[in-house]
CSV table of C-alpha atoms in Angstrom, one decimal:
chain,number,residue,atom,x,y,z
A,1,MET,CA,-77.4,-38.6,-7.6
A,2,SER,CA,-80.5,-38.7,-10.1
A,3,ALA,CA,-83.4,-36.3,-9.2
A,4,VAL,CA,-87.0,-37.7,-8.5
A,5,ASP,CA,-89.6,-36.8,-11.0
A,6,PRO,CA,-92.6,-35.0,-9.4
A,7,LYS,CA,-95.0,-36.9,-11.6
A,8,ALA,CA,-94.3,-40.0,-9.7
A,9,SER,CA,-97.0,-39.2,-7.2
A,10,GLU,CA,-99.6,-39.4,-9.9
A,11,THR,CA,-98.6,-42.9,-11.2
A,12,GLY,CA,-97.4,-44.3,-7.9
A,13,VAL,CA,-94.1,-45.4,-9.5
A,14,PRO,CA,-91.1,-43.1,-9.0
A,15,VAL,CA,-89.8,-42.0,-12.2
A,16,VAL,CA,-86.1,-41.2,-12.2
A,17,ALA,CA,-85.3,-38.2,-14.5
A,18,ALA,CA,-82.3,-38.5,-16.5
A,19,ALA,CA,-79.2,-36.6,-15.4
A,20,PRO,CA,-78.5,-33.5,-17.3
A,21,ALA,CA,-75.7,-33.6,-19.7
A,22,ALA,CA,-72.5,-32.4,-18.4
A,23,GLU,CA,-71.4,-28.9,-19.6
A,24,PRO,CA,-67.8,-28.5,-20.8
A,25,PRO,CA,-65.6,-27.0,-18.1
A,26,PRO,CA,-65.2,-23.1,-18.5
A,27,ALA,CA,-62.0,-22.0,-19.9
A,28,VAL,CA,-61.5,-20.0,-16.7
A,29,MET,CA,-62.2,-21.4,-13.2
A,30,ALA,CA,-65.3,-19.6,-11.9
A,31,ASP,CA,-66.8,-19.4,-8.4
A,32,PRO,CA,-68.7,-22.6,-7.8
A,33,VAL,CA,-72.6,-22.4,-7.7
A,34,THR,CA,-73.6,-22.3,-4.0
A,35,GLU,CA,-76.4,-24.3,-2.6
A,36,ALA,CA,-79.0,-22.6,-0.3
A,37,GLY,CA,-77.6,-21.6,3.0
A,38,GLU,CA,-73.9,-21.9,2.0
A,39,GLU,CA,-71.6,-19.0,2.2
A,40,PRO,CA,-70.0,-17.8,-1.0
A,41,ALA,CA,-66.5,-19.0,-1.6
A,42,PRO,CA,-63.7,-16.6,-0.9
A,43,PRO,CA,-62.4,-14.7,-3.9
A,44,ALA,CA,-59.4,-16.3,-5.7
A,45,ALA,CA,-56.0,-15.4,-4.3
A,46,ALA,CA,-54.2,-12.5,-5.8
A,47,PRO,CA,-51.4,-13.3,-8.3
A,48,SER,CA,-48.2,-14.1,-6.6
A,49,GLU,CA,-45.3,-11.5,-6.6
A,50,GLU,CA,-43.6,-13.8,-9.2
A,51,THR,CA,-46.4,-13.2,-11.6
A,52,LYS,CA,-46.7,-9.4,-10.9
A,53,GLU,CA,-45.7,-7.1,-13.7
A,54,GLU,CA,-42.5,-5.3,-12.7
A,55,PRO,CA,-42.8,-1.6,-12.3
A,56,LYS,CA,-41.1,0.3,-15.1
A,57,VAL,CA,-37.8,1.9,-13.9
A,58,GLU,CA,-36.7,5.1,-15.6
A,59,GLN,CA,-33.1,5.1,-16.8
A,60,PRO,CA,-30.9,8.0,-15.6
A,61,THR,CA,-30.1,10.7,-18.0
A,62,LYS,CA,-26.6,11.4,-19.2
A,63,GLN,CA,-26.5,14.5,-17.0
A,64,GLU,CA,-27.6,12.4,-14.0
A,65,LEU,CA,-24.8,9.8,-14.7
A,66,LYS,CA,-22.3,12.6,-14.9
A,67,GLU,CA,-23.4,14.1,-11.6
A,68,ASP,CA,-23.3,10.7,-9.9
A,69,LYS,CA,-19.8,9.8,-11.1
A,70,PRO,CA,-17.2,10.0,-8.3
A,71,ALA,CA,-14.8,12.9,-8.6
A,72,PRO,CA,-11.4,12.0,-9.9
A,73,PRO,CA,-8.6,12.0,-7.2
A,74,LEU,CA,-6.8,15.2,-6.6
A,75,ASP,CA,-3.5,15.7,-8.4
A,76,PRO,CA,-0.4,15.3,-6.3
A,77,ILE,CA,0.3,19.0,-5.8
A,78,ALA,CA,-3.3,19.6,-4.8
A,79,GLN,CA,-3.0,16.7,-2.2
A,80,LEU,CA,0.1,18.4,-0.7
A,81,TRP,CA,-1.7,21.8,-0.7
A,82,ASP,CA,-4.4,20.2,1.3
A,83,ALA,CA,-2.1,18.8,3.7
A,84,SER,CA,-0.3,22.2,4.2
A,85,LYS,CA,-3.6,23.9,4.9
A,86,ALA,CA,-4.0,21.6,8.0
A,87,SER,CA,-1.0,23.0,9.5
A,88,SER,CA,-0.9,26.2,11.7
A,89,HIS,CA,2.3,27.3,10.1
A,90,PRO,CA,1.8,28.9,6.6
A,91,GLU,CA,5.4,29.5,5.5
A,92,ILE,CA,8.4,27.5,3.9
A,93,TRP,CA,11.6,29.1,2.7
A,94,GLY,CA,10.2,32.5,2.8
A,95,VAL,CA,7.2,31.6,0.7
A,96,THR,CA,3.7,32.1,2.3
A,97,LEU,CA,1.8,29.1,0.9
A,98,ALA,CA,-1.2,29.8,-1.2
A,99,ASP,CA,-3.3,28.0,-3.8
A,100,PRO,CA,-0.7,26.4,-6.2
A,101,GLU,CA,-3.2,26.6,-9.1
A,102,THR,CA,-2.5,30.5,-9.2
A,103,HIS,CA,0.5,30.9,-6.9
A,104,VAL,CA,3.9,29.8,-8.7
A,105,PRO,CA,6.1,30.0,-5.6
A,106,THR,CA,3.9,27.6,-3.7
A,107,ARG,CA,3.8,25.2,-6.6
A,108,ILE,CA,7.5,25.3,-6.7
A,109,VAL,CA,7.8,24.5,-3.0
A,110,LEU,CA,5.3,21.6,-3.1
A,111,GLN,CA,6.9,20.2,-6.3
A,112,LYS,CA,10.3,20.1,-4.6
A,113,TYR,CA,8.9,17.8,-1.8
A,114,LEU,CA,7.3,15.7,-4.5
A,115,ASN,CA,10.6,15.5,-6.4
A,116,ALA,CA,12.6,14.6,-3.3
A,117,ASN,CA,10.3,11.6,-2.7
A,118,ASP,CA,10.3,10.4,-6.4
A,119,GLY,CA,6.6,11.2,-6.8
A,120,ASP,CA,5.5,9.2,-3.8
A,121,VAL,CA,2.7,11.6,-2.5
A,122,ALA,CA,2.4,9.9,0.9
A,123,LYS,CA,6.1,10.3,1.6
A,124,ALA,CA,6.1,13.9,0.2
A,125,LYS,CA,3.0,14.7,2.4
A,126,ASP,CA,4.8,13.3,5.5
A,127,GLN,CA,8.0,15.3,4.9
A,128,LEU,CA,6.1,18.4,4.1
A,129,VAL,CA,4.0,18.3,7.4
A,130,LYS,CA,7.2,17.5,9.4
A,131,THR,CA,8.9,20.5,7.8
A,132,LEU,CA,6.0,22.8,8.7
A,133,GLU,CA,6.1,21.5,12.3
A,134,TRP,CA,9.8,22.1,12.5
A,135,ARG,CA,9.6,25.6,11.0
A,136,ALA,CA,6.8,26.5,13.4
A,137,LYS,CA,9.1,25.4,16.3
A,138,MET,CA,12.3,26.6,15.0
A,139,LYS,CA,11.3,29.9,13.4
A,140,PRO,CA,14.1,30.0,10.9
A,141,LEU,CA,13.1,33.6,9.6
A,142,ASP,CA,13.5,34.9,13.1
A,143,LEU,CA,17.0,33.3,13.2
A,144,LEU,CA,18.0,35.7,10.4
A,145,LYS,CA,17.3,38.6,12.7
A,146,LYS,CA,19.4,37.2,15.4
A,147,ALA,CA,23.0,38.3,16.1
A,148,TYR,CA,25.5,35.4,16.6
A,149,ASN,CA,28.6,35.4,18.6
A,150,LYS,CA,31.5,36.8,16.4
A,151,ALA,CA,34.2,34.7,18.3
A,152,LYS,CA,32.2,31.5,17.6
A,153,PHE,CA,30.9,32.1,14.2
A,154,GLY,CA,32.6,35.1,12.6
A,155,SER,CA,34.1,34.4,9.1
A,156,LEU,CA,32.8,30.9,9.1
A,157,GLY,CA,29.9,31.3,6.7
A,158,TYR,CA,29.1,33.4,3.7
A,159,VAL,CA,26.6,33.7,0.9
A,160,THR,CA,27.5,35.0,-2.5
A,161,THR,CA,25.2,35.7,-5.4
A,162,TYR,CA,26.2,35.9,-9.2
A,163,THR,CA,23.9,37.1,-11.9
A,164,ALA,CA,24.5,36.9,-15.7
A,165,ALA,CA,25.0,40.4,-17.2
A,166,GLY,CA,21.7,41.8,-18.5
A,167,ALA,CA,19.6,38.9,-17.3
A,168,ASP,CA,16.4,39.0,-15.4
A,169,ALA,CA,16.6,36.2,-12.8
A,170,SER,CA,12.7,36.4,-12.1
A,171,THR,CA,12.0,35.1,-15.7
A,172,ASP,CA,15.3,33.2,-16.3
A,173,PRO,CA,16.3,31.6,-12.9
A,174,GLU,CA,19.3,29.8,-14.5
A,175,SER,CA,21.0,33.2,-15.0
A,176,LYS,CA,21.7,33.4,-11.2
A,177,GLU,CA,23.9,31.3,-9.1
A,178,ILE,CA,23.8,31.3,-5.3
A,179,ILE,CA,26.8,29.8,-3.3
A,180,THR,CA,27.1,29.2,0.4
A,181,TRP,CA,30.5,28.9,1.8
A,182,ASN,CA,31.3,27.2,5.1
A,183,ILE,CA,35.0,28.0,6.0
A,184,TYR,CA,35.6,25.4,8.7
A,185,GLY,CA,39.3,26.1,8.6
A,186,ALA,CA,38.6,29.4,10.3
A,187,VAL,CA,37.3,27.9,13.4
A,188,LYS,CA,39.2,29.2,16.4
A,189,SER,CA,37.9,26.8,19.0
A,190,ILE,CA,36.1,23.5,18.6
A,191,ASP,CA,34.5,23.7,21.9
A,192,GLU,CA,33.3,27.3,21.3
A,193,THR,CA,31.9,26.7,17.8
A,194,PHE,CA,30.5,23.2,18.1
A,195,GLY,CA,30.2,22.7,21.9
A,196,ASN,CA,26.7,24.2,22.0
A,197,LEU,CA,24.8,22.1,19.4
A,198,GLU,CA,21.6,24.2,19.5
A,199,GLN,CA,23.6,27.4,18.9
A,200,PHE,CA,25.5,25.8,16.1
A,201,ILE,CA,22.4,24.5,14.3
A,202,GLU,CA,20.7,27.9,14.6
A,203,TRP,CA,23.6,29.6,13.0
A,204,ARG,CA,23.8,27.0,10.3
A,205,VAL,CA,20.1,27.4,9.6
A,206,ALA,CA,20.5,31.2,9.4
A,207,ILE,CA,23.1,30.7,6.7
A,208,MET,CA,20.8,28.6,4.7
A,209,GLU,CA,17.9,31.0,5.1
A,210,LEU,CA,20.1,33.9,4.0
A,211,ALA,CA,20.9,31.9,0.8
A,212,LEU,CA,17.2,31.2,0.3
A,213,GLN,CA,16.5,35.0,0.5
A,214,GLU,CA,18.9,35.4,-2.4
A,215,LEU,CA,17.2,32.6,-4.3
A,216,SER,CA,13.9,34.7,-4.1
A,217,LEU,CA,11.4,31.8,-4.4
A,218,SER,CA,8.8,34.1,-3.1
A,219,THR,CA,8.9,36.1,-6.3
A,220,ALA,CA,9.6,33.2,-8.8
A,221,THR,CA,7.4,33.1,-11.9
A,222,VAL,CA,8.7,30.0,-13.7
A,223,PRO,CA,7.3,26.6,-12.4
A,224,ILE,CA,9.5,23.5,-12.0
A,225,THR,CA,8.9,19.9,-13.1
A,226,ALA,CA,10.2,16.6,-12.0
A,227,ALA,CA,12.9,16.8,-14.6
A,228,HIS,CA,13.9,20.5,-14.5
A,229,ASP,CA,14.5,22.6,-11.5
A,230,PRO,CA,16.8,25.6,-11.6
A,231,TYR,CA,16.0,26.9,-8.1
A,232,LYS,CA,19.0,25.4,-6.3
A,233,ILE,CA,22.0,26.4,-4.4
A,234,ILE,CA,25.7,25.5,-4.6
A,235,GLN,CA,27.6,24.7,-1.4
A,236,VAL,CA,31.2,24.9,-0.7
A,237,HIS,CA,32.8,23.5,2.4
A,238,ASP,CA,36.5,24.6,2.8
A,239,TYR,CA,38.7,22.6,5.2
A,240,LYS,CA,41.9,24.4,4.5
A,241,SER,CA,44.2,24.8,7.6
A,242,ILE,CA,41.5,22.8,9.5
A,243,SER,CA,42.9,22.1,13.1
A,244,PHE,CA,40.5,19.3,14.1
A,245,LEU,CA,41.7,16.3,12.1
A,246,ARG,CA,40.3,13.7,14.6
A,247,GLN,CA,36.7,12.8,15.2
A,248,SER,CA,36.0,15.3,17.9
A,249,PRO,CA,32.6,14.3,19.6
A,250,HIS,CA,31.4,18.0,19.3
A,251,VAL,CA,32.2,18.0,15.5
A,252,LYS,CA,30.6,14.6,15.0
A,253,ALA,CA,27.4,15.6,16.8
A,254,ALA,CA,27.2,18.9,15.0
A,255,SER,CA,27.8,17.2,11.6
A,256,THR,CA,25.3,14.4,12.2
A,257,GLU,CA,22.5,16.9,13.3
A,258,THR,CA,23.1,19.3,10.5
A,259,ILE,CA,22.9,16.6,7.9
A,260,LYS,CA,19.6,15.3,9.4
A,261,VAL,CA,18.1,18.8,9.7
A,262,PHE,CA,18.9,19.8,6.1
A,263,ALA,CA,17.9,16.4,4.6
A,264,GLN,CA,14.4,16.7,6.3
A,265,ASN,CA,13.7,20.4,6.0
A,266,TYR,CA,15.6,21.6,2.8
A,267,PRO,CA,14.8,19.1,0.2
A,268,GLU,CA,15.8,19.6,-3.5
A,269,LEU,CA,17.7,22.8,-2.9
A,270,LEU,CA,21.2,21.4,-3.4
A,271,LYS,CA,22.6,21.9,-6.8
A,272,GLU,CA,26.2,20.8,-6.2
A,273,LYS,CA,28.3,20.5,-3.1
A,274,PHE,CA,32.1,20.9,-3.3
A,275,PHE,CA,34.4,19.8,-0.4
A,276,VAL,CA,37.7,21.7,-1.0
A,277,ASN,CA,41.1,21.4,0.5
A,278,VAL,CA,40.0,18.1,2.1
A,279,PRO,CA,42.5,16.2,4.1
A,280,ALA,CA,42.3,12.4,3.8
A,281,VAL,CA,41.5,11.9,7.4
A,282,MET,CA,38.1,13.8,6.9
A,283,GLY,CA,36.6,10.7,5.3
A,284,PHE,CA,34.4,10.2,8.4
A,285,VAL,CA,32.2,13.1,7.1
A,286,TYR,CA,31.2,11.1,4.1
A,287,ALA,CA,30.3,8.1,6.3
A,288,PHE,CA,27.9,10.2,8.2
A,289,MET,CA,26.3,11.7,5.0
A,290,LYS,CA,25.7,8.3,3.5
A,291,LEU,CA,23.6,7.4,6.6
A,292,PHE,CA,21.1,10.2,6.2
A,293,VAL,CA,21.4,11.6,2.6
A,294,ALA,CA,19.7,10.0,-0.5
A,295,ALA,CA,22.0,8.3,-2.9
A,296,LYS,CA,21.0,10.7,-5.7
A,297,THR,CA,22.1,13.7,-3.4
A,298,ILE,CA,25.4,11.9,-2.7
A,299,LYS,CA,26.2,12.0,-6.4
A,300,LYS,CA,26.1,15.8,-6.2
A,301,PHE,CA,29.1,15.8,-3.8
A,302,HIS,CA,32.6,16.6,-5.0
A,303,PRO,CA,35.6,16.2,-2.9
A,304,MET,CA,38.7,18.4,-4.1
A,305,SER,CA,42.1,18.3,-2.5
A,306,ASN,CA,42.9,21.7,-4.0
A,307,GLY,CA,40.5,24.6,-3.7
A,308,ALA,CA,42.2,26.6,-6.5
A,309,ASN,CA,40.6,24.2,-8.9
A,310,LEU,CA,37.1,25.1,-8.0
A,311,ALA,CA,36.6,27.9,-10.5
A,312,ARG,CA,37.1,25.5,-13.5
A,313,GLU,CA,34.0,23.5,-12.2
A,314,PHE,CA,31.6,26.2,-13.2
A,315,ALA,CA,32.6,26.4,-16.9
A,316,GLY,CA,29.1,25.2,-17.9
A,317,SER,CA,27.2,27.8,-15.9
A,318,LYS,CA,24.9,30.2,-17.7
A,319,VAL,CA,26.6,32.9,-15.6
A,320,LYS,CA,29.4,32.9,-18.2
A,321,ASP,CA,32.1,34.5,-16.0
A,322,LEU,CA,31.2,32.8,-12.7
A,323,GLY,CA,34.6,31.2,-12.4
A,324,ASP,CA,36.5,34.5,-12.8
A,325,ARG,CA,34.2,36.2,-10.2
A,326,LEU,CA,35.1,33.7,-7.5
A,327,PRO,CA,37.8,34.7,-4.9
A,328,ALA,CA,41.4,34.3,-6.0
A,329,GLU,CA,42.1,31.5,-3.6
A,330,TYR,CA,39.4,29.4,-5.4
A,331,GLY,CA,40.9,30.0,-8.8
A,332,GLY,CA,39.0,33.2,-9.7
A,333,LYS,CA,39.8,36.9,-10.1
A,334,GLY,CA,37.2,38.2,-7.6
A,335,ALA,CA,37.5,40.0,-4.2
A,336,ASP,CA,37.7,37.8,-1.1
A,337,LEU,CA,34.7,36.4,0.6
A,338,LYS,CA,34.9,38.9,3.4
A,339,THR,CA,34.4,41.6,0.8
A,340,GLN,CA,31.9,40.1,-1.7
A,341,GLY,CA,30.0,37.7,0.6
A,342,LYS,CA,27.2,38.2,3.1
A,343,GLU,CA,27.2,36.9,6.7
A,344,THR,CA,24.6,36.5,9.4
A,345,LEU,CA,24.4,39.3,12.0
A,346,LEU,CA,27.3,39.0,14.5
A,347,GLU,CA,27.9,40.5,17.8
A,348,GLU,CA,31.0,40.6,20.0
């Protein structure tokens, strides 16, 4: 709207003043000029979040990145060691378990459980924990101090140890051979020997623990690997003159339970197992073993109809004269088992 010239009152004719020329718009929008009585316009809105300058983020240092990096998983032996520490029982096979990083006997024990399960840590851990639970309940070391009935178990089990001349088995474990002998042909009464399953298993475990004492894992200084393990025991089962040629329920139960107990609680301790003087009708023993024993263990089993041929089986042993040192009835030139072998404690 045009403004009225104040000089119009002097002439009587209103004079319309020309409208001022429009100014070019400012480069930046400014607050509008207010008329009298108007409130000033509010300030312009702050820039939106999208237009704000992002704050500068400091990059982590190499040291910080190293510290934040998750720790690598524990190696299998360390995982088994952690599992064993959770148990209230600290011992296996005469070895009081300790840090395997510095304690070779413990490392040997744990590696055996790993080997028995083909490197499967979860399975090895499960078997290890079950063994610790079983040993806590069974107390095998105490069974060594127990005397067993001579009429039931006398002359049925022996342990013999053979060391190469001049060798130090603590640094060269292959220079020592331990053999357990189960002379089932000497059983006088099936019912007496096998009738009480608990007593039979205790005696059988005591024989194994006696052999483990001879193996001396608690003083071992040479670690084992998945491919090489010299800390093992030879077993010989002699069925000569056996009187129970049929599947006695007591014998069947004792055989089944022994196989289960040993497979679970004494893994990777068997070097070779010889069944000597075996009658053909004893085939049922193998049927039971195949149910509970790993296939790679079954391969270590050697049935022999003539026990006198046993000595020649050890021609490759590092104990050079091992065959000759066996008792004569097994093809050697040594004294009989009663003379050179060790038995569990016996009482009348």
